[in-house]
XYZ file of C-alpha atoms in Angstrom:
238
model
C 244.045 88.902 210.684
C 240.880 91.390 210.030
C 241.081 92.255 206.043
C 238.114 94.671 204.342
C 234.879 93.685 204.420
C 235.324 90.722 206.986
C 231.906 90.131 209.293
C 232.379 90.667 212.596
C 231.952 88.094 214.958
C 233.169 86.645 217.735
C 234.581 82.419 217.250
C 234.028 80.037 220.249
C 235.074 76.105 219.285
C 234.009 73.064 221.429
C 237.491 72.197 222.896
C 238.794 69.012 223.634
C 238.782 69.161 227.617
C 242.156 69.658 228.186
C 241.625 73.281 226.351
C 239.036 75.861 227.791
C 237.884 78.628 224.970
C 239.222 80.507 222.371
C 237.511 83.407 221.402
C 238.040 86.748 218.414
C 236.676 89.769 217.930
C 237.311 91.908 214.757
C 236.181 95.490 214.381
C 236.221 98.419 211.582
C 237.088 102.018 213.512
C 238.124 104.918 211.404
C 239.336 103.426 208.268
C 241.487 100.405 210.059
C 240.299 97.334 211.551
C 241.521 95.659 214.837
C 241.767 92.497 216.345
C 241.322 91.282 220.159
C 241.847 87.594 220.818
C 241.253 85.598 223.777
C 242.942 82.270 224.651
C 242.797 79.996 227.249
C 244.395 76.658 227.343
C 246.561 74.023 229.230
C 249.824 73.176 227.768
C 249.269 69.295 227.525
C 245.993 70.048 225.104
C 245.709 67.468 222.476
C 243.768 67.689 219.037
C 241.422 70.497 219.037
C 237.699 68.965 218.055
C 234.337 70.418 217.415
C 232.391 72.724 215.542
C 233.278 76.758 215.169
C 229.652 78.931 215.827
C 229.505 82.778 215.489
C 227.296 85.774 216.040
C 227.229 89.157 214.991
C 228.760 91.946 217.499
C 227.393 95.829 216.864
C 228.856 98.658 216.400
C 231.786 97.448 214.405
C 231.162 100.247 211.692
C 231.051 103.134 214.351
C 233.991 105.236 214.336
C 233.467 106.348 217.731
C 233.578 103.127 219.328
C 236.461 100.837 220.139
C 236.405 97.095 221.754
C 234.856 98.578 225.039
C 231.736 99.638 223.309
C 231.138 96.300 221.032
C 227.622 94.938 221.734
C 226.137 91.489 221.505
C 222.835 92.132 220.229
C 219.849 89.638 221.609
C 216.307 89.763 219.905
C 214.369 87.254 222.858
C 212.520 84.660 220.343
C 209.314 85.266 222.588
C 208.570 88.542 222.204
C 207.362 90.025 219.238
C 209.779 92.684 217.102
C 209.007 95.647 215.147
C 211.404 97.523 212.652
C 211.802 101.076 212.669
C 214.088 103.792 211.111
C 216.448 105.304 213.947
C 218.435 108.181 212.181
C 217.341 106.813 208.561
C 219.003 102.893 209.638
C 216.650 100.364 209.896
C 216.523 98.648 213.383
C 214.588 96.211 215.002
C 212.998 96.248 218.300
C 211.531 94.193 220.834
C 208.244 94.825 222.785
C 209.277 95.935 226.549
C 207.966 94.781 229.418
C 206.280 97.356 231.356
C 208.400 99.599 233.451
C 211.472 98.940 231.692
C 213.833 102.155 231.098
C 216.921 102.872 229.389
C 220.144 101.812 231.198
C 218.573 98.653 232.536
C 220.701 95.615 232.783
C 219.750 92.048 234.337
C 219.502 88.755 233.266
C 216.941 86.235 231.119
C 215.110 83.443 233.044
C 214.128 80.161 231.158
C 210.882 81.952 230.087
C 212.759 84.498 228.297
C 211.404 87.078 230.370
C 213.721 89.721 231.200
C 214.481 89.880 234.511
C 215.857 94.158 235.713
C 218.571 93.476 238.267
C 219.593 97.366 238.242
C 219.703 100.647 235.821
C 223.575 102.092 234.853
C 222.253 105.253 235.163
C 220.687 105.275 238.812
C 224.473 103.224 239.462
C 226.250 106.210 237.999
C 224.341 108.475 240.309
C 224.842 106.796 243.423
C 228.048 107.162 243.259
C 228.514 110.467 242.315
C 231.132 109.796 239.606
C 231.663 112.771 237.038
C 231.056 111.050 233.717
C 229.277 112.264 230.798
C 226.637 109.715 229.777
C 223.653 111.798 228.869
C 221.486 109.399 226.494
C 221.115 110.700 222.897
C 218.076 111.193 221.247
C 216.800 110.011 217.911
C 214.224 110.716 215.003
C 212.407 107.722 214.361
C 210.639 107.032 211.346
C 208.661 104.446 209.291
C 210.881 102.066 206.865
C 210.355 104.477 204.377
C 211.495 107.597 206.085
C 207.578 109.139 206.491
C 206.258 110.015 209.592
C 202.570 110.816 209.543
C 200.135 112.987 210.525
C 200.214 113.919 214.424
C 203.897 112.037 214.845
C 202.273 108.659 214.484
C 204.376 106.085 212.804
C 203.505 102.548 211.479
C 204.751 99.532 211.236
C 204.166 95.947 210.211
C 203.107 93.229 212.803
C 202.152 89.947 211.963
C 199.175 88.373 212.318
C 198.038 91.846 213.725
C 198.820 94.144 210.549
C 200.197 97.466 211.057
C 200.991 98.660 214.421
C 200.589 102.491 214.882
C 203.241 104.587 217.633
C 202.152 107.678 218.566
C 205.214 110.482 218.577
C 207.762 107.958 219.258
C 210.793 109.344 221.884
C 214.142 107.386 220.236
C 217.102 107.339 223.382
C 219.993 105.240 223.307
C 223.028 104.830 225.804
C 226.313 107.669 224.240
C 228.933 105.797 222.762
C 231.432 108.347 224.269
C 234.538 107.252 226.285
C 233.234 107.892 229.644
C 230.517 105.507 228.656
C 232.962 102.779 227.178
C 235.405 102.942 230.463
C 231.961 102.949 233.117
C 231.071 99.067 230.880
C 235.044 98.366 231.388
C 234.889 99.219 235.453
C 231.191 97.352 235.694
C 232.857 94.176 234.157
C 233.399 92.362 237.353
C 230.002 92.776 238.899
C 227.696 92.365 235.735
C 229.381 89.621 234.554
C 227.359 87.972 231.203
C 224.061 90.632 232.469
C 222.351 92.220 229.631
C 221.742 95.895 229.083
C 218.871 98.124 227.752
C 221.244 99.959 224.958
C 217.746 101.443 223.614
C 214.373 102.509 224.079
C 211.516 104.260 222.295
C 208.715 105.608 224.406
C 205.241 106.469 223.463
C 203.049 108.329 225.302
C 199.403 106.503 226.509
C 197.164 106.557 223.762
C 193.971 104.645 224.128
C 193.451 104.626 220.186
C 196.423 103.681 219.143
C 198.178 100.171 219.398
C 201.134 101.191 219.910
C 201.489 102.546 222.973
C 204.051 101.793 225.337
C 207.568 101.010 224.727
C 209.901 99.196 222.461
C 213.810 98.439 223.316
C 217.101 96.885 222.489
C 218.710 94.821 224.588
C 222.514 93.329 224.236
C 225.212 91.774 226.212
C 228.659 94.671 226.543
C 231.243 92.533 224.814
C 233.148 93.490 228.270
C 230.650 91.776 230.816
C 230.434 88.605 228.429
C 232.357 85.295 230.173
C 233.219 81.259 228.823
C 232.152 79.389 231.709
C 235.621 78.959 234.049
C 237.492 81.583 232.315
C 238.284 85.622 232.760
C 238.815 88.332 230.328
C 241.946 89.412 228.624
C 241.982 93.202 229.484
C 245.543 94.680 228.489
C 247.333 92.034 228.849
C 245.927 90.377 231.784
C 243.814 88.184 232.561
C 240.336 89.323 235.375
């Protein structure tokens, strides 16, 4: 069981083969904390063996959110990362490719480039379903809360120095329940894709080095799969 001020993550063994995966996921939401486990196993299994990894799921602290909107964060090792203040919280960010937008999901090839398979958004559209998902907007600021002269903001880059961004546009995906249920009803189809939860866009700006656009990307706890097995969703398994 969950108690105060528990990490959440999310607990996959290596299983002897008999037994597929076992996997938990604890969350904080409005004062109480929940608990969604995930089991999959043959009756005959013998002694469980291996080593117990975990990773860090988002959101846990929101009290808007429930399971459906838990992210898996990625940060691709590749690409270089900036931290910024979104709302006053620190957050770090990776350098998009070009033409990346908000909504995006796909997949990584072995170069860690991502590869845009679709946009959630444009989906949403095309087939005319009535669900509130208007992205929200957010004040970005340097790590100390200042935003200079102009709107430009800094940051630190190594070996570079500081990187300037020019009156940087913060949007993020809602975390509303029309939102959570359209990741829930997407499971199926974008199994283990990634999603662009995040974007800041800065305008062109020959003099400064920042121009462009910087992005968060993370796998919907609901799209994520163990090789060979489905996802406990009320009681059943899909």
């Amino acid at each position: 069981m969950p108690w105060p001020g528990l990490d959440t993550c999310r607990l996959a063994p290596e299983l002897a083969q008999s037994m597929k995966k076992t996997s938990c996921v604890m969350w904080k939401s409005s004062g109480t904390y929940g608990v969604k486990l995930e089991a999959f196993w043959d009756c005959g299994f013998g002694n469980i063996s291996g080593e117990w990894t975990r990773f860090d799921v988002d959101g846990t602290d929101d009290p808007n959110r429930d399971w459906r909107g838990l992210m898996i964060p990625h940060y691709p090792s590749k690409q270089r990362n900036f931290e910024l203040l979104v709302d006053g919280a620190s957050t770090k960010f990776s350098c998009a490719p070009n033409g990346i937008k908000l909504g995006d999901y796909g997949h990584f090839m072995d170069s860690e480039n991502f590869c845009c398979e679709g946009n959630l958004l444009a989906d949403l559209k095309s087939v005319s379903l009535k669900a509130d998902i208007t992205p929200r907007e957010h004040i970005i600021s340097e790590w100390n809360g200042h935003q200079g002269e102009g709107g430009v903001v800094s940051t630190h880059d190594d070996p570079v120095g500081f990187i300037e961004f020019c009156k940087p546009l913060g949007l993020s995906l809602p975390s509303n329940d029309d939102f959570k249920s359209l990741l829930v009803s997407f499971s199926t189809r974008l199994t283990n894709r990634y999603l662009i939860t995040r974007v800041i866009q800065c305008p062109p700006d020959p003099r400064r080095s920042g121009s462009g656009t910087l992005y968060n990307i993370a796998k919907p706890f609901v799209w994520h799969r163990n090789a060979g097995v489905g996802l406990v969703v009320g009681g059943a398994v899909r």
